Tab-separated table of C-alpha atoms in Angstrom:
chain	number	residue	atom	x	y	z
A	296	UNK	CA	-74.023	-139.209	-24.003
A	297	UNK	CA	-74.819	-142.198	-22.179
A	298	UNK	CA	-74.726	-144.058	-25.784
A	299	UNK	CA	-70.900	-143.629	-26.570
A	300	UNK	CA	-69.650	-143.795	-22.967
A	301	UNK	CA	-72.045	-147.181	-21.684
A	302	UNK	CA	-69.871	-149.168	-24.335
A	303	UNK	CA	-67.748	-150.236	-26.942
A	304	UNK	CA	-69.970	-151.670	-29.069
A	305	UNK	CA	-72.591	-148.737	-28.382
A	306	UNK	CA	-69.585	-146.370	-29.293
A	307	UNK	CA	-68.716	-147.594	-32.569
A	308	UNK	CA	-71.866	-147.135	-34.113
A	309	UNK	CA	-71.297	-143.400	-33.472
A	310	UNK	CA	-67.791	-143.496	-34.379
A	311	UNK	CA	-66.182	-142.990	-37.951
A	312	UNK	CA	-63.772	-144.951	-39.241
A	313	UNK	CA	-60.412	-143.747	-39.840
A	314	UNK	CA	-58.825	-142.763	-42.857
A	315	UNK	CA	-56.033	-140.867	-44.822
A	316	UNK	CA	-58.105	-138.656	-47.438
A	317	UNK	CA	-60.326	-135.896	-46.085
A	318	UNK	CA	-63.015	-137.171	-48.728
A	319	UNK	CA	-63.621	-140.076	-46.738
A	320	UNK	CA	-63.012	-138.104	-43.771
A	321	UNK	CA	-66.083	-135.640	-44.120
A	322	UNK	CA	-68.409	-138.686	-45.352
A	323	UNK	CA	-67.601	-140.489	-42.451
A	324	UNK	CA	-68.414	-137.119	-40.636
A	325	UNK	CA	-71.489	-137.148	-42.014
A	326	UNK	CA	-72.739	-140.679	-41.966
A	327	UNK	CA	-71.834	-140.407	-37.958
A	328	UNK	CA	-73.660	-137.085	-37.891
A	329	UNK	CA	-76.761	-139.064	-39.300
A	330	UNK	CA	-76.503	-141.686	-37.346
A	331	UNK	CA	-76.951	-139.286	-34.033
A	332	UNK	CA	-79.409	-137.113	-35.083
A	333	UNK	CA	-81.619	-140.203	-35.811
A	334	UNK	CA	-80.737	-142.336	-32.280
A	335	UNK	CA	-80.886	-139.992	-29.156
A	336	UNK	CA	-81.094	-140.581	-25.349
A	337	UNK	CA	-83.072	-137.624	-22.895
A	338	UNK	CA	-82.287	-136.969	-19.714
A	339	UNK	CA	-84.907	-139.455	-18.475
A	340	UNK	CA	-83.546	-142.257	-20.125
A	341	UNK	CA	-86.139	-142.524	-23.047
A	342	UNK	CA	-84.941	-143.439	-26.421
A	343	UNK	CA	-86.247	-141.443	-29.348
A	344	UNK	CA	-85.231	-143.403	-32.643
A	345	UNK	CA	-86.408	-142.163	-36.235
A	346	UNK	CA	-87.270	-144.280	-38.900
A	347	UNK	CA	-84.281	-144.234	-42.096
A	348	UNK	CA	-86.882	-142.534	-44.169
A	349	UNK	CA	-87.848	-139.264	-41.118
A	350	UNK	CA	-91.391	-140.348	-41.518
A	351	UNK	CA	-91.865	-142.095	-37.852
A	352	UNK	CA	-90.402	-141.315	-34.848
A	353	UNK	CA	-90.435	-143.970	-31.387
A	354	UNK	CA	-90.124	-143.164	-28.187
A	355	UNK	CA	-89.661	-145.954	-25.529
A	356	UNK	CA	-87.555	-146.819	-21.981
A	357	UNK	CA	-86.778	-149.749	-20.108
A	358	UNK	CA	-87.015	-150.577	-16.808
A	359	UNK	CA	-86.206	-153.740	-14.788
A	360	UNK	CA	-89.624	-155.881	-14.095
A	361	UNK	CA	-90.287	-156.586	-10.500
A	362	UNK	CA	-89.155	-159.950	-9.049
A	363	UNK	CA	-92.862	-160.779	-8.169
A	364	UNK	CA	-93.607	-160.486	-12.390
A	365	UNK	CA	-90.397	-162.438	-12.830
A	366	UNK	CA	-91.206	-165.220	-10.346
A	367	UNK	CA	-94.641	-165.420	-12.267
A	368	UNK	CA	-93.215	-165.582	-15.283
A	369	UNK	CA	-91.282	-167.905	-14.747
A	370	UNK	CA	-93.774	-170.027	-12.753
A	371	UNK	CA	-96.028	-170.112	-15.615
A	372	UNK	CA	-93.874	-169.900	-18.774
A	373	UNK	CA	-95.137	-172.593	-20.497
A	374	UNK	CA	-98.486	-171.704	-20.233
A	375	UNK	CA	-97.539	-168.040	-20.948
A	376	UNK	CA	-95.759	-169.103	-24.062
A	377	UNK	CA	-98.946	-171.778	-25.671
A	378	UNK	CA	-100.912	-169.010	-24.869
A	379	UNK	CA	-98.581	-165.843	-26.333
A	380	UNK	CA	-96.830	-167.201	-28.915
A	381	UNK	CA	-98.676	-170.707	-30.093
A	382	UNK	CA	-102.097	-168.712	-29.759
A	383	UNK	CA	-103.510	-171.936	-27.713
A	384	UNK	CA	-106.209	-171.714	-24.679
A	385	UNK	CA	-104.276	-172.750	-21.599
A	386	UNK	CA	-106.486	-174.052	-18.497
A	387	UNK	CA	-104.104	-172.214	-16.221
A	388	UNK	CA	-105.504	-169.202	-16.798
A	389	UNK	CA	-108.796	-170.000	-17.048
A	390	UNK	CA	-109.940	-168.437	-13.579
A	391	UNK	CA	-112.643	-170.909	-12.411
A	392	UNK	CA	-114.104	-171.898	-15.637
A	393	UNK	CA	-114.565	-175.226	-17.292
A	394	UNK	CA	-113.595	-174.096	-20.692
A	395	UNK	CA	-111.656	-170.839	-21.957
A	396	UNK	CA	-110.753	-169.434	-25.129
A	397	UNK	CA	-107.781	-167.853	-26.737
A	398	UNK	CA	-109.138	-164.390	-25.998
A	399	UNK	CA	-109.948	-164.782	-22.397
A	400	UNK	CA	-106.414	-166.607	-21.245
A	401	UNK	CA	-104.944	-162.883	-22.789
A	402	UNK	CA	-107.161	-161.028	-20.764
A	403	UNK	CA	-106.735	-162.935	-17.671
A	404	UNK	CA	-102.615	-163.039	-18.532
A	405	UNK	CA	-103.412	-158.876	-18.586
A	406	UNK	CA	-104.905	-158.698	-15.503
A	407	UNK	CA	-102.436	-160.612	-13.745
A	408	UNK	CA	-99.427	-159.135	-14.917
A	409	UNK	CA	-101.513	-155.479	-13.799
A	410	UNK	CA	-102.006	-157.188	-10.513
A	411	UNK	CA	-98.476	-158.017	-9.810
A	412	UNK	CA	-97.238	-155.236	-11.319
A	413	UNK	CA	-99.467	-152.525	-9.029
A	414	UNK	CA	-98.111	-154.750	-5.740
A	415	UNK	CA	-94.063	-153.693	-6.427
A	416	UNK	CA	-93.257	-150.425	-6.211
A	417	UNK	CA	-92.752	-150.202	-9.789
A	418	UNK	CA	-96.210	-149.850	-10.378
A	419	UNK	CA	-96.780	-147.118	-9.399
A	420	UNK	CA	-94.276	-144.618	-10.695
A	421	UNK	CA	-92.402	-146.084	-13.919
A	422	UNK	CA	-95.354	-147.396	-16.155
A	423	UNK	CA	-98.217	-145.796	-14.185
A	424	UNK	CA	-100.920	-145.822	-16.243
A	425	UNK	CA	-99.121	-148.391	-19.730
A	426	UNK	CA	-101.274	-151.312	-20.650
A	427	UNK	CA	-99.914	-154.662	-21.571
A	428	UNK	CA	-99.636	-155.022	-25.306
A	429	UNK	CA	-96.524	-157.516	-26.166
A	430	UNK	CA	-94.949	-160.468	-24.258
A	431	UNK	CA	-92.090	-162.356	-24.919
A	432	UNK	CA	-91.191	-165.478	-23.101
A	433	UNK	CA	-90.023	-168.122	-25.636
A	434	UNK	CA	-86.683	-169.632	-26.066
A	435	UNK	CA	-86.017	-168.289	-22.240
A	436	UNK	CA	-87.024	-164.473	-22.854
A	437	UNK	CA	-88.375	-162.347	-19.647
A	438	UNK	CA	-89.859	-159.506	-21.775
A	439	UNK	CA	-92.969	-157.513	-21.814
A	440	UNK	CA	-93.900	-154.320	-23.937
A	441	UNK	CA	-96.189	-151.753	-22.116
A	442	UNK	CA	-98.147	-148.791	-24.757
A	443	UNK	CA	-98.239	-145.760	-22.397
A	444	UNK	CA	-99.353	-143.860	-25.332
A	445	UNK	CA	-102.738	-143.937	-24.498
A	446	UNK	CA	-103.219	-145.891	-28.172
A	447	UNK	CA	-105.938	-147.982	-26.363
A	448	UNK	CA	-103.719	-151.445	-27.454
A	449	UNK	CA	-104.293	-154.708	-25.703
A	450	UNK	CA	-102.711	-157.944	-25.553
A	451	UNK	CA	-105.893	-159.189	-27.224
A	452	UNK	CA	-105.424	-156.782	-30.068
A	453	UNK	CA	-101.719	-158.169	-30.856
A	454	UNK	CA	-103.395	-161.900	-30.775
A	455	UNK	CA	-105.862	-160.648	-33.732
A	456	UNK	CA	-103.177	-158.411	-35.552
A	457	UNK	CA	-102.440	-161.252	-38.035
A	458	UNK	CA	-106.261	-162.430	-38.611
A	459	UNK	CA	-106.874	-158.982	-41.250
A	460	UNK	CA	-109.501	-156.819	-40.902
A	461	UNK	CA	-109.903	-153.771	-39.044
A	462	UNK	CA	-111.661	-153.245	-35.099
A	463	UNK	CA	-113.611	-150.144	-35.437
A	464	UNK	CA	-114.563	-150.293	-31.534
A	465	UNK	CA	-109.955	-150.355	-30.900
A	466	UNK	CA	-110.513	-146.842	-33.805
A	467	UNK	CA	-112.650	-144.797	-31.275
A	468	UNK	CA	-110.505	-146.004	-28.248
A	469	UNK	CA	-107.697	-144.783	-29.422
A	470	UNK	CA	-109.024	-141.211	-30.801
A	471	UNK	CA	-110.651	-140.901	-27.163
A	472	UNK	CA	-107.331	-141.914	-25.410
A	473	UNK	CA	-104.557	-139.612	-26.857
A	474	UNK	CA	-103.574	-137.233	-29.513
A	475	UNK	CA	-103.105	-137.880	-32.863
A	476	UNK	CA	-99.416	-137.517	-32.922
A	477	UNK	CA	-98.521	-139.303	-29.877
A	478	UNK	CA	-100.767	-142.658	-30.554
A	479	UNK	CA	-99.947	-145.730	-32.348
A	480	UNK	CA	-101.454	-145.921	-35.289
A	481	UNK	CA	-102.955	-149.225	-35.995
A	482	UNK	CA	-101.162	-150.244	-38.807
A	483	UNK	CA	-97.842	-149.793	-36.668
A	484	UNK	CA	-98.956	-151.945	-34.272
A	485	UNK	CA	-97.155	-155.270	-36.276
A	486	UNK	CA	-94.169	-153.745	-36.771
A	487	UNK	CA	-93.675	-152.664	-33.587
A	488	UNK	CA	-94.323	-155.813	-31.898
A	489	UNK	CA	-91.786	-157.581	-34.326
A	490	UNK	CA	-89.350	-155.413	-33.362
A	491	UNK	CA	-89.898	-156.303	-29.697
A	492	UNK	CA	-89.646	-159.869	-30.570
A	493	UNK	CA	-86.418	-159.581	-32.648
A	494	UNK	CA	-85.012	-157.364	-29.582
A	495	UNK	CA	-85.819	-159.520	-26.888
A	496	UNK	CA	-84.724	-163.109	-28.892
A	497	UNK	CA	-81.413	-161.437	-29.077
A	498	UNK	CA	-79.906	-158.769	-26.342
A	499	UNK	CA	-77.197	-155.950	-27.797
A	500	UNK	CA	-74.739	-157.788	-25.203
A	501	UNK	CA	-74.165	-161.288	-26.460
A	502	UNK	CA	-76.873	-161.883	-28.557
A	503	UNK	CA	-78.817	-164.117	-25.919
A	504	UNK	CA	-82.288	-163.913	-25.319
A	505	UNK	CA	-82.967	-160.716	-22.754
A	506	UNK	CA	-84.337	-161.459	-18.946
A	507	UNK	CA	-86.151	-158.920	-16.626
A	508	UNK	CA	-86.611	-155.825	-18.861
A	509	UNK	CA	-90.179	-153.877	-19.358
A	510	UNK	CA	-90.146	-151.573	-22.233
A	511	UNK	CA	-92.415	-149.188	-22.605
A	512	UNK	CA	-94.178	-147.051	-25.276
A	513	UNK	CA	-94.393	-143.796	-24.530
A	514	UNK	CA	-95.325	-141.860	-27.959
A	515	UNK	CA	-95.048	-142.674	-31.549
A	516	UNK	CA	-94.680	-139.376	-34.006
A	517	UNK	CA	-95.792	-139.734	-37.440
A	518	UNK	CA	-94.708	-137.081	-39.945
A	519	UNK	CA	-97.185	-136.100	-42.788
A	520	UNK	CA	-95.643	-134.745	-46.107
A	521	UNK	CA	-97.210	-131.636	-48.498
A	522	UNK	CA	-98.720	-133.961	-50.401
A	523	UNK	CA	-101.055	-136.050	-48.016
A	524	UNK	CA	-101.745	-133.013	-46.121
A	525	UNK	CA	-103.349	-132.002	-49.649
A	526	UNK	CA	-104.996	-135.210	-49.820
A	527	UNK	CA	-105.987	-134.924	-46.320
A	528	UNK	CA	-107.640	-131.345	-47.073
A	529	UNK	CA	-109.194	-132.668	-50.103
A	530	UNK	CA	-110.891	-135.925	-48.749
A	531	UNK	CA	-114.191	-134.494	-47.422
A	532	UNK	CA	-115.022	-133.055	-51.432
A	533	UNK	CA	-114.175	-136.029	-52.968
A	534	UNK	CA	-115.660	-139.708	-52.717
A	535	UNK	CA	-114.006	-142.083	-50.079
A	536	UNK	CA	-111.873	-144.842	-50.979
A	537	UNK	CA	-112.222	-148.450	-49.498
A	538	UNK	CA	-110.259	-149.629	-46.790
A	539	UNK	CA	-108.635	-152.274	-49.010
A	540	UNK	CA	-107.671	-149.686	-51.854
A	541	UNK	CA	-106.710	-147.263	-49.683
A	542	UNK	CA	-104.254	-149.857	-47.843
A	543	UNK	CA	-102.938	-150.998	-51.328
A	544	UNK	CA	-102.304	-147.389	-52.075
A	545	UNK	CA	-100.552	-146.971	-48.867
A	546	UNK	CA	-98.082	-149.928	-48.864
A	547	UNK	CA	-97.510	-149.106	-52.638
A	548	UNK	CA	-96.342	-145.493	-51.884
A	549	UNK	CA	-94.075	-146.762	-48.742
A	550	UNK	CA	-92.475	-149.365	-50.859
A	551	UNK	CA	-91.379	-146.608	-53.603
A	552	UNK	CA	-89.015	-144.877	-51.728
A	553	UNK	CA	-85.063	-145.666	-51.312
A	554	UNK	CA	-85.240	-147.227	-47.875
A	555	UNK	CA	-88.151	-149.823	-48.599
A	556	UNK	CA	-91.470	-150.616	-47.167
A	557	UNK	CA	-92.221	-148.486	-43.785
A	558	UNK	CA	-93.489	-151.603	-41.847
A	559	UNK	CA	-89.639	-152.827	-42.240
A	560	UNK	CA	-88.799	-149.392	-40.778
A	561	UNK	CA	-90.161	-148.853	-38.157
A	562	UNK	CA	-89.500	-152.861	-36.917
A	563	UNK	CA	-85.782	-152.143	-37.377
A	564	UNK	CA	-86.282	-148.865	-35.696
A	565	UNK	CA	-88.109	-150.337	-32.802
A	566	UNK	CA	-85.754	-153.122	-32.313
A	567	UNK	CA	-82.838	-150.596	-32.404
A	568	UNK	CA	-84.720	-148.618	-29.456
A	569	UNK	CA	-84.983	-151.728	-27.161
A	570	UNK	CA	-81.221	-152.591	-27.953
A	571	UNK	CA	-80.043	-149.196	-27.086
A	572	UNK	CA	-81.944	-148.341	-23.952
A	573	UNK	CA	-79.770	-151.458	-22.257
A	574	UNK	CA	-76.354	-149.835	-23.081
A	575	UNK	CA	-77.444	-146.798	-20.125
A	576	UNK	CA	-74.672	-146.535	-17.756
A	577	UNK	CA	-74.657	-148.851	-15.125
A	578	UNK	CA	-77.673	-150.492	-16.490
A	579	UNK	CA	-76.550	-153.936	-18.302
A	580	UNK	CA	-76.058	-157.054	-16.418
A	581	UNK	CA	-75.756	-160.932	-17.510
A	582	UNK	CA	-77.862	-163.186	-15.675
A	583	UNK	CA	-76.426	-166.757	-15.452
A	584	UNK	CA	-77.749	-169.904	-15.370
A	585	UNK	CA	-76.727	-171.939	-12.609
A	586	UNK	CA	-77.428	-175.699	-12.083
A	587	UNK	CA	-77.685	-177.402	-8.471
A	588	UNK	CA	-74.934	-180.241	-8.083
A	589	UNK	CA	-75.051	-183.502	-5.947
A	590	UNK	CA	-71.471	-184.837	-5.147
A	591	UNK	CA	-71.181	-188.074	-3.400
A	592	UNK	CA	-67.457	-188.692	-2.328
A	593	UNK	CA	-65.458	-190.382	0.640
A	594	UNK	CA	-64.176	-188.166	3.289
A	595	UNK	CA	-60.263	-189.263	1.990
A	596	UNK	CA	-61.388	-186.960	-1.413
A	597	UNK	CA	-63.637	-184.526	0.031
A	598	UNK	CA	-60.557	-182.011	-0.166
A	599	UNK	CA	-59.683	-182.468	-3.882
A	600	UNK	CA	-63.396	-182.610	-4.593
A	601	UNK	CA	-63.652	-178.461	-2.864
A	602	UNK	CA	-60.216	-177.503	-4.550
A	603	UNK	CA	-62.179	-178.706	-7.939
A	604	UNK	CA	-65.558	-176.813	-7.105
A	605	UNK	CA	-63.390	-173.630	-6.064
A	606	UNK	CA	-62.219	-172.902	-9.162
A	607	UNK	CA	-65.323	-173.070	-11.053
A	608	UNK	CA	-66.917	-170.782	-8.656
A	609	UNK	CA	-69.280	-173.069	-7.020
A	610	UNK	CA	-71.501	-171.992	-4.078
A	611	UNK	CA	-71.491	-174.926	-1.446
A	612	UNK	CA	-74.889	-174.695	0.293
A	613	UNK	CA	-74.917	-178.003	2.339
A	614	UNK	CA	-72.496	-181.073	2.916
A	615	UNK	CA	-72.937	-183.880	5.380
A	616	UNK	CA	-72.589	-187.693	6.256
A	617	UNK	CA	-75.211	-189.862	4.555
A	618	UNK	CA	-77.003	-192.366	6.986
A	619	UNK	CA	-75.676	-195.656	7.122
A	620	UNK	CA	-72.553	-194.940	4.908
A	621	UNK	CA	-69.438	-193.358	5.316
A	622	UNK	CA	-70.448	-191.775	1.883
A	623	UNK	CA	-70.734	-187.559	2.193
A	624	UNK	CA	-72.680	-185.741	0.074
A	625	UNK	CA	-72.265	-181.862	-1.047
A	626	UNK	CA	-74.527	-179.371	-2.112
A	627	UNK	CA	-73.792	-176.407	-4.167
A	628	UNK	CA	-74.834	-173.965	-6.983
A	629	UNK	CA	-72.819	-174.370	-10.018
A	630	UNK	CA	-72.425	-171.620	-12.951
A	631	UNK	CA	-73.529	-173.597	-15.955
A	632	UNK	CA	-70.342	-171.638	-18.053
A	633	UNK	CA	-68.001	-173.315	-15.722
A	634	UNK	CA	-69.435	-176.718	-15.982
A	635	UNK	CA	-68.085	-178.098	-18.757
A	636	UNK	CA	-65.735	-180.963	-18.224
A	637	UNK	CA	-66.094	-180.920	-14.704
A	638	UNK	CA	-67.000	-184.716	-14.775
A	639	UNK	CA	-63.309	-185.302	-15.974
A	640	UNK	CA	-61.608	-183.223	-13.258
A	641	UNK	CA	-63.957	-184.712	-10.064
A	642	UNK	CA	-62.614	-188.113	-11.321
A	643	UNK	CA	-59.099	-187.224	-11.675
A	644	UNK	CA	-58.939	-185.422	-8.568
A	645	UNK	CA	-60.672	-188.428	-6.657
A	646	UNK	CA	-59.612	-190.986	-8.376
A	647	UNK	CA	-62.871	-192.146	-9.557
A	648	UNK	CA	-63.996	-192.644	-6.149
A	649	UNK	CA	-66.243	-189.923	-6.853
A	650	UNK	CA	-70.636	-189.755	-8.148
A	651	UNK	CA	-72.320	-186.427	-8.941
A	652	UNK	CA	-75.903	-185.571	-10.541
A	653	UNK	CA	-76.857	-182.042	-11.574
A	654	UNK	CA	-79.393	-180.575	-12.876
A	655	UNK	CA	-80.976	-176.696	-13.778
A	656	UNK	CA	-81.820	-174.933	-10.957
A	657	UNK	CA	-82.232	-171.176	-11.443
A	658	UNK	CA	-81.178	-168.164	-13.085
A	659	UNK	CA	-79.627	-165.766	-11.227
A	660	UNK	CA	-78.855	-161.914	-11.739
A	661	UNK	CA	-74.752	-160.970	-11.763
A	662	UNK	CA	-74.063	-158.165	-9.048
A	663	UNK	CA	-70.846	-156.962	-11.537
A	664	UNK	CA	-71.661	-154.556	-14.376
A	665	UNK	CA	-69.689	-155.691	-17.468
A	666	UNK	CA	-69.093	-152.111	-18.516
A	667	UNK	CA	-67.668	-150.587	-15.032
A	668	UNK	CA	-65.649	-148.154	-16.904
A	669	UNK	CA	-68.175	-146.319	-17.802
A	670	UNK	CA	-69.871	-145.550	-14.187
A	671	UNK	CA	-66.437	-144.547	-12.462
A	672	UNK	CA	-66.476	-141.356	-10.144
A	673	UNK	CA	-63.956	-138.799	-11.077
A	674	UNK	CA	-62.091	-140.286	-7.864
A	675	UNK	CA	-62.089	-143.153	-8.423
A	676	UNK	CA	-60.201	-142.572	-11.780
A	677	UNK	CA	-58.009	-140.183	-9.740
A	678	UNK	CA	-56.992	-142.857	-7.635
A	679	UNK	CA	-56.826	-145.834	-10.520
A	680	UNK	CA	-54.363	-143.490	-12.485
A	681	UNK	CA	-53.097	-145.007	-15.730
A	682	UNK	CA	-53.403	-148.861	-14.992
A	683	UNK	CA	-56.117	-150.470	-16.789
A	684	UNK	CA	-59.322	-151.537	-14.898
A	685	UNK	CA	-59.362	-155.072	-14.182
A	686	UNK	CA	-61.743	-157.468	-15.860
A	687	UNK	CA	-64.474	-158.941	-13.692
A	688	UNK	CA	-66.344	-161.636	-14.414
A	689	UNK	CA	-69.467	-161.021	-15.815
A	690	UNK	CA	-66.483	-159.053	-18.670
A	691	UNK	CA	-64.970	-162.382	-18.900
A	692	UNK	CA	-68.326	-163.961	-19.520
A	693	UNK	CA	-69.287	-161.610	-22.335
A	694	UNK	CA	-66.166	-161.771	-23.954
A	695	UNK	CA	-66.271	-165.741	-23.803
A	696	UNK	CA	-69.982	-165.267	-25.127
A	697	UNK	CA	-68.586	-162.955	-28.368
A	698	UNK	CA	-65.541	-164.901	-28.921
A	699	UNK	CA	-67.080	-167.942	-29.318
A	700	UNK	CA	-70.018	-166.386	-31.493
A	701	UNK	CA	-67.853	-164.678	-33.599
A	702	UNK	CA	-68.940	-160.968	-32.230
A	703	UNK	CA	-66.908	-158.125	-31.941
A	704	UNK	CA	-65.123	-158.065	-29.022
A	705	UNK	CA	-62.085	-155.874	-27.524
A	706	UNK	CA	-59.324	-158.318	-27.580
A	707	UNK	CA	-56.082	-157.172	-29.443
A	708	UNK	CA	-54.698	-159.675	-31.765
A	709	UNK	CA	-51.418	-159.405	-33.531
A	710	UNK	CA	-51.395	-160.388	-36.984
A	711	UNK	CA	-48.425	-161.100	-39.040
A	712	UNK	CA	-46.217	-160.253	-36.294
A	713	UNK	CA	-42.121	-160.246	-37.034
A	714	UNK	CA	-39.135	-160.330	-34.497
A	715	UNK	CA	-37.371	-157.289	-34.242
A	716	UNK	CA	-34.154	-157.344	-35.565
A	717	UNK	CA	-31.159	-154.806	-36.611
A	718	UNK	CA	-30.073	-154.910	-40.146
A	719	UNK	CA	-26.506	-153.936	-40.223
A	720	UNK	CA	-24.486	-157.135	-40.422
A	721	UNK	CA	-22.313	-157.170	-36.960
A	722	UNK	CA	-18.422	-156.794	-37.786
């Protein structure tokens, strides 16, 4: 599956541990058996994920978002983020008016993001038809979440999710829109959108905050025991409970079983879906952040000062003789991983004689798939033959990332290691 061969760290979730005894051998059998038939990938790339308990089942995809969202988003993230996430009116989406509230900056945030999104070619085939019900864009997140379940859920709906009380005009939109077993139920809807959150804060491949990736909703299938389907066949005899009973009684009979409350469910559940649809083959990339670097040398250094910014993969994009000096100046892109302690090394290799200012200046999207092993061609592994593939860098990167996180990574350490030695005393 595209699970077990998209990654290590997507593998080992599937994969037992070994072990001498064939006790532990046929429980570890079994827990990876579980493990599959809850997390599965289709042929279309959507992730179906049950709940620990069999009760809820999500279905959801990824796609990239187009660079016309992204260039929005990022145009506008800090108005995106007082209005998303601090739940404050921002006049930068107030569309002509002299005042605007909470409620109308989300639907004007909606109707952009539809605007932009029916422009790319995305919008037309991918989420044709999925309404905007979850952004993230705090602490440097790119995310959105898009219900094509036909649940008739808004961003406006996640703003008043917290606030209590139920919307019965959202009730009849949603029984209009879809089928019972493919909506969203409302009381879902939190859970769901934490899980998003918790996804997108922290990506399956280093734990950083995720960049460019739609998800989207496509069903959500609830499954109803003997007993409420009793209750269900019973309810139009007896009297009918109120809302706020009826909730108690709910959360109270979720809570009772082994695996804890179902809210907590289905957010780990959801978050689990959004982590796993980036491990599809060829799929994953690291975007960098790269900062734009202003070095002011003497034309005696200007060689030293290249053989520096060469080795920390620096993009020169202009150089040239300042007016009135003999001071030259130079231009370039710098990877903010290989900036540290570069201030050291330009005045060592100039000798001081050397002034530089930098300073963010994008993020930009690596071209090398960390996990090429798993989209080689059955010639291509003809021709590499038994040598090892070659790290690139965006590998390197991630493995930096882990290491210094203390994440799992695939280096080999050797611990305890002795000399080899003979033991017969030489005569």
């Amino acid at each position: 599956s595209h699970l077990v061969d998209s990654s290590t760290e997507a593998g080992s979730v599937h994969s037992a541990p070994v072990s001498d005894h064939n006790e532990n051998d046929s429980d570890a059998g079994m827990q990876q058996q579980h493990q599959q038939d809850r997390i599965s990938m289709s042929s279309s790339g959507v992730m179906s994920v049950w709940t620990a308990n069999r009760k809820v089942c999500l279905r959801v995809s990824a796609v990239a978002l187009p660079q016309e969202v992204l260039k929005w988003m990022d145009e506008f993230a800090e108005d995106l983020e007082s209005v998303v996430h601090r739940q404050q009116a921002s006049m930068a989406f107030a569309a002509g008016r002299t005042s605007v509230t909470v409620d109308e900056c989300l639907d004007e945030v909606a109707s952009q993001f539809q605007k932009r999104l029916e422009e790319s070619s995305i919008g037309s085939c991918a989420v044709a038809g999925a309404s905007l019900c979850g952004m993230s864009v705090a602490r440097g997140c790119r995310t959105v979440l898009l219900d094509a379940s036909s649940s008739a859920w808004t961003l406006r709906d996640s703003h008043h999710l917290g606030s209590g009380g139920f919307n019965s005009s959202v009730a009849e939109r949603s029984k209009e829109a879809a089928p019972a077993e493919d909506r969203v139920h409302r009381s879902l809807w939190p859970s769901v959108l934490t899980g998003f959150q918790l996804a997108s804060a922290s990506g399956p491949l280093c734990e950083e905050p995720m960049r460019g990736v739609a998800f989207v909703l496509h069903s959500c299938h609830q499954v109803v025991g003997s007993d409420e389907q009793q209750g269900n066949q019973g309810a139009g005899a007896e009297s009918v409970v109120g809302s706020a009973q009826a909730a108690r009684a709910a959360a109270a009979a979720a809570s009772a079983g082994p695996y804890g409350p179902l809210s907590g469910q289905v957010m780990v559940a959801m978050k689990e879906a959004c982590r796993y649809n980036i491990f599809r083959r060829g799929f994953a990339r690291i975007c960098e952040a790269m900062l734009l670097l202003e070095v002011n040398c003497e034309q005696e250094v200007m060689g030293k000062v290249y053989g520096v910014l060469g080795k920390r993969r620096a993009k020169v994009l202009d150089e040239g003789l300042r007016d009135g000096t003999s001071t030259f100046y130079i231009h370039s892109y710098l990877p903010l991983a290989d900036s540290f302690s570069i201030a050291q090394d330009l005045r060592e290799a100039a000798s001081g004689h050397v002034s530089f200012h930098c300073a963010f200046s994008h993020w930009e999207l690596s071209d090398d798939d960390p996990f090429q092993e798993a989209s080689l061609t059955a010639e291509e592994i003809e021709e590499l033959g038994d040598q090892p593939l070659p790290p690139n860098m965006a590998r390197k990167l991630l493995d930096a990332i882990r290491k210094r996180k203390g994440l799992a990574s695939d280096e080999k350490l050797v611990k305890d290691a002795e000399k080899q030695r003979t033991m017969t005393r030489m005569k």
